[in-house]
CSV table of C-alpha atoms in Angstrom, one decimal:
chain,number,residue,atom,x,y,z
A,253,MET,CA,111.4,74.1,84.8
A,254,SER,CA,114.1,75.7,82.6
A,255,ARG,CA,113.1,79.2,81.5
A,256,ARG,CA,113.9,80.4,77.9
A,257,ALA,CA,114.5,83.7,76.4
A,258,ILE,CA,111.8,84.4,73.7
A,259,GLY,CA,112.7,86.1,70.5
A,260,VAL,CA,109.9,88.0,68.9
A,261,ILE,CA,110.0,88.7,65.1
A,262,GLY,CA,107.7,91.7,65.2
A,263,GLY,CA,106.6,95.1,63.8
A,264,MET,CA,103.8,93.6,61.7
A,265,GLY,CA,102.3,95.9,62.8
A,266,PRO,CA,103.9,97.7,65.6
A,267,ALA,CA,100.7,98.0,67.7
A,268,ALA,CA,100.2,94.1,67.4
A,269,THR,CA,103.8,93.6,68.7
A,270,LEU,CA,103.2,95.9,71.6
A,271,ALA,CA,99.8,94.2,72.4
A,272,PHE,CA,101.5,90.8,72.3
A,273,ILE,CA,104.3,92.1,74.8
A,274,ALA,CA,101.6,93.4,77.0
A,275,ARG,CA,99.8,90.0,76.9
A,276,VAL,CA,102.7,87.9,77.7
A,277,GLN,CA,103.6,90.3,80.7
A,278,ALA,CA,100.1,90.2,82.0
A,279,LEU,CA,99.8,86.4,81.6
A,280,THR,CA,103.3,85.8,83.4
A,281,PRO,CA,103.0,84.8,87.0
A,282,ALA,CA,105.3,87.4,88.6
A,283,THR,CA,105.4,89.5,91.7
A,284,ARG,CA,108.9,91.1,90.9
A,285,ASP,CA,111.0,92.1,87.8
A,286,GLN,CA,113.2,89.0,88.1
A,287,GLU,CA,110.1,86.6,87.7
A,288,HIS,CA,109.3,87.8,84.2
A,289,LEU,CA,110.3,86.3,80.9
A,290,ARG,CA,113.2,87.6,78.9
A,291,LEU,CA,111.8,88.7,75.6
A,292,ILE,CA,114.0,90.0,72.8
A,293,VAL,CA,111.9,92.0,70.3
A,294,ASP,CA,112.7,93.0,66.8
A,295,CYS,CA,109.9,95.5,66.1
A,296,ASN,CA,110.8,95.9,62.4
A,297,PRO,CA,108.3,97.9,60.5
A,298,ALA,CA,110.3,97.6,57.4
A,299,VAL,CA,109.2,94.0,56.6
A,300,PRO,CA,107.9,94.1,53.1
A,301,ASP,CA,104.0,93.9,52.9
A,302,ARG,CA,103.0,90.4,53.4
A,303,ASN,CA,99.7,90.7,51.6
A,304,ALA,CA,101.1,92.3,48.6
A,305,ALA,CA,103.9,89.6,48.5
A,306,VAL,CA,101.4,86.5,48.6
A,307,ALA,CA,99.5,88.2,45.9
A,308,GLY,CA,102.7,88.4,43.8
A,309,GLN,CA,102.7,92.3,43.8
A,310,GLY,CA,105.7,92.9,46.0
A,311,PRO,CA,108.9,91.5,47.1
A,312,SER,CA,109.0,88.4,49.6
A,313,PRO,CA,109.4,89.3,53.2
A,314,GLY,CA,111.3,85.9,53.6
A,315,PRO,CA,114.9,87.2,53.4
A,316,VAL,CA,114.1,90.2,56.0
A,317,LEU,CA,112.4,87.6,58.4
A,318,ALA,CA,115.4,85.2,58.1
A,319,ASP,CA,117.8,88.1,58.9
A,320,MET,CA,115.6,89.1,61.9
A,321,ALA,CA,115.6,85.4,63.2
A,322,ARG,CA,119.4,85.2,63.0
A,323,GLY,CA,119.8,88.7,64.7
A,324,LEU,CA,117.6,87.6,67.6
A,325,GLN,CA,119.5,84.2,68.0
A,326,ARG,CA,122.7,86.4,68.1
A,327,ALA,CA,121.1,88.6,70.7
A,328,GLY,CA,120.4,85.7,72.9
A,329,ALA,CA,116.9,84.2,71.8
A,330,GLU,CA,116.3,80.6,72.5
A,331,VAL,CA,112.7,80.3,71.1
A,332,LEU,CA,111.1,82.2,68.4
A,333,VAL,CA,107.6,83.5,67.7
A,334,MET,CA,106.2,86.0,65.2
A,335,PRO,CA,103.0,87.8,66.3
A,336,CYS,CA,101.5,88.3,62.6
A,337,ASN,CA,99.3,85.8,61.0
A,338,ALA,CA,99.8,86.6,57.3
A,339,ALA,CA,103.6,86.6,57.7
A,340,HIS,CA,103.3,82.8,58.5
A,341,ALA,CA,103.0,82.2,54.7
A,342,PHE,CA,106.8,82.8,54.8
A,343,ARG,CA,107.6,80.9,58.2
A,344,GLN,CA,109.8,78.4,56.3
A,345,ALA,CA,112.3,81.1,55.7
A,346,ILE,CA,112.5,81.6,59.6
A,347,THR,CA,112.7,77.9,60.5
A,348,ASP,CA,115.4,77.4,57.8
A,349,ALA,CA,117.5,80.3,59.2
A,350,THR,CA,118.2,79.2,62.7
A,351,PRO,CA,117.8,75.9,64.6
A,352,LEU,CA,115.6,77.6,67.2
A,353,PRO,CA,112.2,76.2,67.9
A,354,PHE,CA,109.4,78.2,66.5
A,355,ILE,CA,106.1,78.6,68.1
A,356,ASP,CA,103.7,78.6,65.2
A,357,LEU,CA,100.7,81.3,65.6
A,358,ILE,CA,98.5,79.6,63.2
A,359,GLU,CA,98.8,76.2,64.7
A,360,THR,CA,98.6,77.5,68.1
A,361,ALA,CA,95.3,79.4,67.4
A,362,CYS,CA,93.9,76.4,65.6
A,363,ASP,CA,94.6,74.3,68.5
A,364,ALA,CA,92.9,76.8,70.8
A,365,THR,CA,90.0,76.7,68.5
A,366,ALA,CA,89.8,73.0,68.1
A,367,ALA,CA,89.5,72.7,72.0
A,368,LEU,CA,85.9,74.3,71.4
A,369,ALA,CA,85.0,71.6,68.9
A,370,PRO,CA,83.1,73.8,66.5
A,371,PRO,CA,81.8,72.1,63.2
A,372,PHE,CA,82.7,75.2,61.5
A,373,VAL,CA,84.5,78.5,62.1
A,374,GLY,CA,84.2,82.0,60.7
A,375,LEU,CA,87.6,83.4,59.9
A,376,LEU,CA,88.5,87.1,59.9
A,377,ALA,CA,92.0,87.2,58.2
A,378,ALA,CA,94.0,89.5,56.1
A,379,ASP,CA,94.0,88.9,52.2
A,380,GLY,CA,97.4,87.4,52.2
A,381,CYS,CA,96.7,85.1,55.0
A,382,LEU,CA,93.4,83.9,53.2
A,383,ALA,CA,95.1,83.6,49.9
A,384,ALA,CA,98.0,81.4,51.4
A,385,GLY,CA,95.3,79.2,52.9
A,386,LEU,CA,97.1,78.9,56.3
A,387,TYR,CA,94.0,78.7,58.5
A,388,GLN,CA,91.9,76.7,56.0
A,389,SER,CA,94.5,74.1,55.7
A,390,ALA,CA,95.3,74.0,59.4
A,391,PHE,CA,91.6,73.6,60.2
A,392,ALA,CA,90.9,71.1,57.6
A,393,GLN,CA,93.6,68.8,59.2
A,394,ARG,CA,91.6,69.0,62.3
A,395,GLY,CA,88.2,68.3,60.6
A,396,ILE,CA,86.9,71.9,60.9
A,397,ALA,CA,85.3,73.8,57.9
A,398,THR,CA,86.2,77.4,57.5
A,399,ARG,CA,83.9,80.0,56.2
A,400,THR,CA,85.4,83.4,55.2
A,401,LEU,CA,83.9,86.7,54.2
A,402,THR,CA,82.4,87.4,50.8
A,403,PRO,CA,84.8,89.4,48.4
A,404,THR,CA,83.0,92.7,49.0
A,405,ARG,CA,83.0,92.4,52.7
A,406,GLN,CA,86.7,91.1,52.6
A,407,ALA,CA,87.5,94.5,50.8
A,408,ALA,CA,85.7,96.4,53.7
A,409,PHE,CA,87.6,94.3,56.2
A,410,MET,CA,90.9,95.2,54.5
A,411,ASP,CA,90.0,98.9,54.7
A,412,LEU,CA,89.3,98.6,58.4
A,413,LEU,CA,92.7,96.9,59.0
A,414,TYR,CA,94.6,99.8,57.4
A,415,ARG,CA,92.6,102.2,59.5
A,416,ILE,CA,93.6,100.4,62.5
A,417,LYS,CA,97.2,100.3,61.5
A,418,ALA,CA,96.9,104.0,61.0
A,419,GLY,CA,95.9,104.3,64.7
A,420,ASP,CA,92.1,104.7,64.2
A,421,ALA,CA,90.5,101.9,66.7
A,422,GLY,CA,87.6,104.2,67.3
A,423,GLU,CA,83.9,103.4,67.5
A,424,ASP,CA,83.2,103.6,63.7
A,425,VAL,CA,85.8,100.9,63.1
A,426,ARG,CA,84.6,98.7,66.1
A,427,ARG,CA,81.1,98.6,64.8
A,428,ALA,CA,82.0,97.9,61.3
A,429,MET,CA,84.1,95.0,62.4
A,430,ILE,CA,81.3,93.6,64.6
A,431,ALA,CA,78.9,94.0,61.6
A,432,LEU,CA,81.4,91.9,59.6
A,433,ALA,CA,81.8,89.3,62.1
A,434,GLN,CA,78.1,89.1,62.6
A,435,THR,CA,77.7,88.1,58.7
A,436,LEU,CA,79.8,85.0,59.5
A,437,ILE,CA,77.6,84.1,62.5
A,438,ASP,CA,74.5,84.6,60.4
A,439,GLU,CA,76.0,82.0,58.0
A,440,GLY,CA,76.3,79.5,60.8
A,441,ALA,CA,79.8,80.0,62.3
A,442,ASP,CA,80.0,78.4,65.8
A,443,VAL,CA,83.1,80.2,66.6
A,444,LEU,CA,84.9,83.3,65.3
A,445,VAL,CA,88.7,83.3,64.8
A,446,ALA,CA,90.5,86.6,64.9
A,447,GLY,CA,93.2,85.6,62.4
A,448,CYS,CA,94.7,88.8,62.1
A,449,THR,CA,96.5,90.7,65.0
A,450,GLU,CA,94.7,94.1,64.4
A,451,VAL,CA,91.2,92.6,64.9
A,452,PRO,CA,91.3,92.1,68.6
A,453,LEU,CA,92.5,95.7,68.9
A,454,VAL,CA,88.8,96.6,68.3
A,455,LEU,CA,86.9,93.4,68.9
A,456,ALA,CA,86.5,91.6,72.1
A,457,GLU,CA,84.9,88.4,73.2
A,458,GLY,CA,81.8,89.9,74.6
A,459,ASP,CA,81.0,91.8,71.4
A,460,LEU,CA,79.7,88.8,69.6
A,461,GLU,CA,77.1,86.1,70.3
A,462,ARG,CA,79.6,83.4,69.5
A,463,PRO,CA,83.1,82.7,71.2
A,464,LEU,CA,86.0,84.7,69.8
A,465,VAL,CA,89.4,83.0,69.5
A,466,ASP,CA,92.1,85.7,69.6
A,467,SER,CA,95.1,84.2,67.7
A,468,LEU,CA,97.5,86.7,69.6
A,469,GLU,CA,96.1,85.8,73.0
A,470,ALA,CA,96.4,82.0,72.2
A,471,LEU,CA,100.1,82.8,71.1
A,472,ALA,CA,100.9,84.7,74.4
A,473,ARG,CA,99.5,81.8,76.4
A,474,ARG,CA,101.5,79.3,74.7
A,475,THR,CA,104.7,81.5,74.9
A,476,VAL,CA,104.3,82.0,78.5
A,477,ALA,CA,103.7,78.3,79.1
A,478,LEU,CA,106.9,77.4,77.1
A,479,GLY,CA,108.9,80.2,78.2
A,480,THR,CA,108.5,79.7,81.9
A,481,GLY,CA,109.0,75.8,81.6
A,482,ALA,CA,105.4,75.0,82.6
A,483,HIS,CA,105.0,73.1,79.3
A,484,GLN,CA,107.7,71.5,77.5
A,485,LEU,CA,108.6,72.4,73.9
B,156,MET,CA,116.6,112.5,57.3
B,157,SER,CA,118.2,109.1,57.9
B,158,ARG,CA,116.4,106.7,60.1
B,159,ARG,CA,118.1,104.7,62.7
B,160,ALA,CA,117.2,101.4,64.5
B,161,ILE,CA,116.9,101.8,68.1
B,162,GLY,CA,118.2,99.3,70.6
B,163,VAL,CA,116.4,99.3,73.9
B,164,ILE,CA,118.2,97.9,77.0
B,165,GLY,CA,115.0,97.0,78.9
B,166,GLY,CA,113.3,94.9,81.5
B,167,MET,CA,114.0,97.1,84.4
B,168,GLY,CA,111.1,96.8,85.0
B,169,PRO,CA,109.2,95.0,82.3
B,170,ALA,CA,106.3,97.3,82.6
B,171,ALA,CA,108.3,100.5,82.2
B,172,THR,CA,109.8,99.1,79.0
B,173,LEU,CA,106.4,98.3,77.6
B,174,ALA,CA,105.4,101.9,78.6
B,175,PHE,CA,108.4,103.2,76.8
B,176,ILE,CA,107.7,101.3,73.5
B,177,ALA,CA,103.9,102.4,73.7
B,178,ARG,CA,105.2,106.1,74.0
B,179,VAL,CA,107.6,105.9,71.2
B,180,GLN,CA,104.9,104.2,68.9
B,181,ALA,CA,102.5,107.0,69.8
B,182,LEU,CA,104.8,109.8,69.3
B,183,THR,CA,106.0,108.6,65.9
B,184,PRO,CA,104.3,110.4,63.0
B,185,ALA,CA,103.0,107.2,61.1
B,186,THR,CA,100.1,106.4,59.1
B,187,ARG,CA,101.1,102.9,58.1
B,188,ASP,CA,103.4,100.2,59.6
B,189,GLN,CA,106.5,101.2,57.5
B,190,GLU,CA,106.7,104.6,58.8
B,191,HIS,CA,107.3,103.5,62.4
B,192,LEU,CA,110.8,103.2,63.9
B,193,ARG,CA,112.6,99.9,64.2
B,194,LEU,CA,112.9,99.1,67.8
B,195,ILE,CA,115.0,96.1,68.9
B,196,VAL,CA,114.4,95.5,72.5
B,197,ASP,CA,116.0,93.2,75.0
B,198,CYS,CA,113.5,93.1,77.9
B,199,ASN,CA,115.7,91.2,80.2
B,200,PRO,CA,114.2,90.9,83.8
B,201,ALA,CA,117.4,89.1,84.9
B,202,VAL,CA,119.6,92.1,85.2
B,203,PRO,CA,120.8,92.4,88.7
B,204,ASP,CA,119.0,94.7,91.2
B,205,ARG,CA,120.2,98.3,90.5
B,206,ASN,CA,119.5,99.6,93.9
B,207,ALA,CA,121.2,96.8,95.7
B,208,ALA,CA,124.2,97.1,93.5
B,209,VAL,CA,124.6,100.9,94.3
B,210,ALA,CA,124.2,100.1,97.9
B,211,GLY,CA,127.0,97.5,97.7
B,212,GLN,CA,124.6,94.7,98.6
B,213,GLY,CA,124.5,92.8,95.3
B,214,PRO,CA,126.4,92.0,92.1
B,215,SER,CA,126.9,94.9,89.5
B,216,PRO,CA,124.5,94.9,86.5
B,217,GLY,CA,127.3,96.2,84.4
B,218,PRO,CA,128.5,93.0,82.7
B,219,VAL,CA,124.8,92.0,81.9
B,220,LEU,CA,124.1,95.6,80.6
B,221,ALA,CA,127.3,95.4,78.4
B,222,ASP,CA,126.4,91.9,77.0
B,223,MET,CA,122.8,93.3,76.3
B,224,ALA,CA,124.4,96.1,74.3
B,225,ARG,CA,126.5,94.1,72.3
B,226,GLY,CA,123.6,91.7,71.6
B,227,LEU,CA,121.5,94.5,70.3
B,228,GLN,CA,124.2,95.7,68.2
B,229,ARG,CA,124.6,92.3,66.6
B,230,ALA,CA,120.8,92.1,66.1
B,231,GLY,CA,121.1,95.4,64.1
B,232,ALA,CA,120.7,98.3,66.7
B,233,GLU,CA,122.3,101.6,65.7
B,234,VAL,CA,121.5,103.7,68.7
B,235,LEU,CA,120.9,102.6,72.4
B,236,VAL,CA,118.6,103.7,75.0
B,237,MET,CA,117.9,102.4,78.4
B,238,PRO,CA,114.4,103.3,80.0
B,239,CYS,CA,115.6,102.8,83.6
B,240,ASN,CA,117.0,105.6,85.8
B,241,ALA,CA,118.8,103.9,88.4
B,242,ALA,CA,120.7,101.7,85.9
B,243,HIS,CA,122.3,104.8,84.6
B,244,ALA,CA,124.8,104.5,87.5
B,245,PHE,CA,126.2,101.9,85.4
B,246,ARG,CA,126.0,103.6,82.0
B,247,GLN,CA,129.7,103.5,81.3
B,248,ALA,CA,129.6,99.6,81.0
B,249,ILE,CA,127.2,100.3,78.1
B,250,THR,CA,129.2,103.1,76.4
B,251,ASP,CA,132.3,101.1,76.8
B,252,ALA,CA,130.8,97.8,75.3
B,253,THR,CA,130.0,99.2,71.8
B,254,PRO,CA,130.8,102.3,69.7
B,255,LEU,CA,126.9,103.0,69.4
B,256,PRO,CA,125.6,106.5,70.5
B,257,PHE,CA,123.8,106.2,73.8
B,258,ILE,CA,120.8,108.4,74.5
B,259,ASP,CA,121.2,109.2,78.2
B,260,LEU,CA,117.8,109.1,80.1
B,261,ILE,CA,119.1,111.3,82.9
B,262,GLU,CA,120.7,114.0,80.7
B,263,THR,CA,117.4,113.9,78.5
B,264,ALA,CA,115.2,114.4,81.7
B,265,CYS,CA,117.3,117.1,83.0
B,266,ASP,CA,117.3,119.1,79.6
B,267,ALA,CA,113.5,118.8,79.6
B,268,THR,CA,113.3,120.0,83.1
B,269,ALA,CA,115.7,122.8,82.5
B,270,ALA,CA,113.5,124.1,79.7
B,271,LEU,CA,111.0,125.0,82.5
B,272,ALA,CA,113.7,127.1,84.2
B,273,PRO,CA,112.9,126.1,87.9
B,274,PRO,CA,115.0,127.4,90.6
B,275,PHE,CA,114.6,123.9,92.2
B,276,VAL,CA,113.0,120.6,91.6
B,277,GLY,CA,111.5,118.0,93.7
B,278,LEU,CA,112.9,114.6,92.6
B,279,LEU,CA,111.1,111.2,92.9
B,280,ALA,CA,113.7,108.5,92.4
B,281,ALA,CA,114.7,105.1,93.7
B,282,ASP,CA,117.5,104.6,96.3
B,283,GLY,CA,120.0,103.6,93.9
B,284,CYS,CA,119.4,106.6,91.6
B,285,LEU,CA,119.6,108.9,94.6
B,286,ALA,CA,122.6,107.3,96.2
B,287,ALA,CA,124.6,107.5,92.8
B,288,GLY,CA,123.6,111.2,92.8
B,289,LEU,CA,122.7,110.9,89.0
B,290,TYR,CA,120.0,113.6,88.9
B,291,GLN,CA,121.5,115.8,91.7
B,292,SER,CA,124.7,116.2,89.7
B,293,ALA,CA,123.0,116.7,86.2
B,294,PHE,CA,121.0,119.3,87.8
B,295,ALA,CA,123.7,121.0,89.6
B,296,GLN,CA,125.5,121.4,86.2
B,297,ARG,CA,122.6,123.2,85.1
B,298,GLY,CA,122.3,125.6,88.1
B,299,ILE,CA,119.3,123.7,89.5
B,300,ALA,CA,119.0,122.7,93.1
B,301,THR,CA,117.4,119.3,94.0
B,302,ARG,CA,115.2,118.5,96.9
B,303,THR,CA,114.5,114.9,97.7
B,304,LEU,CA,112.1,113.0,100.2
B,305,THR,CA,112.9,112.7,103.8
B,306,PRO,CA,114.3,109.3,104.7
B,307,THR,CA,111.2,108.1,106.1
B,308,ARG,CA,109.2,109.3,103.1
B,309,GLN,CA,111.8,107.7,100.7
B,310,ALA,CA,111.4,104.4,102.5
B,311,ALA,CA,107.6,104.7,101.8
B,312,PHE,CA,108.2,105.5,98.1
B,313,MET,CA,110.4,102.5,97.6
B,314,ASP,CA,107.5,100.4,99.1
B,315,LEU,CA,105.3,101.9,96.5
B,316,LEU,CA,107.7,101.1,93.6
B,317,TYR,CA,107.8,97.5,94.6
B,318,ARG,CA,104.0,97.4,94.8
B,319,ILE,CA,103.8,98.9,91.2
B,320,LYS,CA,106.5,96.4,90.0
B,321,ALA,CA,104.2,93.6,91.4
B,322,GLY,CA,101.3,94.8,89.2
B,323,ASP,CA,99.5,97.1,91.9
B,324,ALA,CA,98.9,100.5,90.1
B,325,GLY,CA,95.6,100.9,92.0
B,326,GLU,CA,94.1,103.8,93.7
B,327,ASP,CA,95.8,103.4,97.1
B,328,VAL,CA,99.0,103.4,95.4
B,329,ARG,CA,98.1,106.5,93.3
B,330,ARG,CA,96.9,108.5,96.4
B,331,ALA,CA,100.1,107.6,98.4
B,332,MET,CA,102.3,108.7,95.4
B,333,ILE,CA,100.6,112.0,95.1
B,334,ALA,CA,100.9,112.7,98.8
B,335,LEU,CA,104.6,112.0,98.7
B,336,ALA,CA,104.9,114.4,95.6
B,337,GLN,CA,102.9,117.1,97.6
B,338,THR,CA,105.5,117.1,100.3
B,339,LEU,CA,108.2,118.2,97.9
B,340,ILE,CA,105.8,120.8,96.6
B,341,ASP,CA,105.0,122.1,100.1
B,342,GLU,CA,108.8,122.5,100.6
B,343,GLY,CA,108.8,124.7,97.5
B,344,ALA,CA,109.6,122.6,94.5
B,345,ASP,CA,108.7,124.4,91.3
B,346,VAL,CA,108.7,121.2,89.1
B,347,LEU,CA,108.5,117.5,90.1
B,348,VAL,CA,110.7,115.0,88.2
B,349,ALA,CA,109.6,111.5,87.9
B,350,GLY,CA,113.1,110.1,87.9
B,351,CYS,CA,111.9,106.6,88.2
B,352,THR,CA,110.1,104.7,85.4
B,353,GLU,CA,107.4,103.3,87.7
B,354,VAL,CA,106.3,106.7,88.9
B,355,PRO,CA,104.3,107.8,85.7
B,356,LEU,CA,102.6,104.3,85.8
B,357,VAL,CA,100.5,106.0,88.8
B,358,LEU,CA,101.2,109.8,88.6
B,359,ALA,CA,100.1,112.0,85.7
B,360,GLU,CA,100.7,115.8,85.1
B,361,GLY,CA,97.2,116.9,86.1
B,362,ASP,CA,97.5,115.0,89.6
B,363,LEU,CA,99.8,117.7,91.0
B,364,GLU,CA,99.7,121.4,91.5
B,365,ARG,CA,103.2,121.8,89.7
B,366,PRO,CA,104.5,120.5,86.4
B,367,LEU,CA,105.7,116.9,86.3
B,368,VAL,CA,108.5,115.9,84.0
B,369,ASP,CA,108.3,112.3,83.1
B,370,SER,CA,111.7,111.0,82.5
B,371,LEU,CA,110.4,108.2,80.2
B,372,GLU,CA,108.3,110.5,78.2
B,373,ALA,CA,111.3,112.8,77.6
B,374,LEU,CA,113.4,109.9,76.6
B,375,ALA,CA,110.6,108.6,74.2
B,376,ARG,CA,110.5,112.2,72.6
B,377,ARG,CA,114.2,112.4,72.0
B,378,THR,CA,114.4,108.8,70.8
B,379,VAL,CA,111.7,109.6,68.1
B,380,ALA,CA,113.4,112.8,67.1
B,381,LEU,CA,116.8,111.1,66.7
B,382,GLY,CA,115.5,107.9,65.2
B,383,THR,CA,113.4,109.6,62.6
B,384,GLY,CA,116.2,111.9,61.7
B,385,ALA,CA,114.1,115.0,62.8
B,386,HIS,CA,117.2,115.9,64.9
B,387,GLN,CA,120.7,115.1,64.6
B,388,LEU,CA,122.6,112.9,67.1
């Protein structure tokens, strides 16, 4: 088992990066400091807005993500991860920038979902992630159909995301998120996928009548498995 | 106000680094991702044990800390901080390694304590931090006397630290920590100083009859003030 230093392309948003680090630490079998994984984290909130970029209404985050990847490699990272779903629309900028292995959040979350063998999933994801079709195509490759929110509800969902990013993870936001998820269950979703790192900050598994796959949690599990050498890359 | 990217020399321990990032995020005035500070964090649990090194019973962490400082600079850091008290015994290795400004945790915590103008402080700190005299000399320069735990109680304190590092921040550990702090208050300490980043994970201000200065909190406040440009370096 050879351990690898994990480079985290983060800051999208800062709270999600913090939650990711916390999950990795909690999932790592360790009884003293020295048994934890080395994490090198660039929590860079200045990455251009991913949703605006996919919509053609803002600069691409690609060049900044590529710079971060190279900086993390120079600082000692041996594997890269990025705890932000929508930013995976620009993942090729990262994989082109360094020769380091990249643990793909979308593929990891879809693998975790496919393990539950649902005929179809309900997807909660930001506009940019939806418009880029990241989950829809990854699920289609696994024979799973994807249902998303109606346009009006998707707009309400985006409002919730920006409230969470502004630090509001209170009861109103939580209830509104549950209500949106419920509309997907009402339409027959067998599994809900939190395909946006802000969602699990207000929504937990027990809040819904169906299983919830948390993409951030799935990424943390795979990161620990690969970082500790329990699984091979 | 020019913002600066903060490089965090971390992993000592991993939980303290996580708590530091969380405090910096919570203290930063921000209503959207882009208003947060850029934090580049090397959470490296493989730094040699600071307490053993000060006691002459293990390798110096200096060379590893210097490598981390250089790596953070290469990744884009413009200011360095290190959320670990005992490791400040080796701070010269960091300040020699790069030309970047270094926000000193010990000096910052002593400034925050001196603002309360106590005749003398009760210090809760790890063996290495005590043996290196980091707080005692910084307080003496400010005309403040320092009281530490008796040797037997200090040994009990170190046991608590290693339990916290192993993930045990439960009620037993909390009560034992309060009891140790109380012995310093009984001996006349006007202010308690949590001069070890694990202490605030189990001890909060309201737990004691005297004010508690949390060195990690003080460092987070100064980091935000300097990183956002609200204060000058």
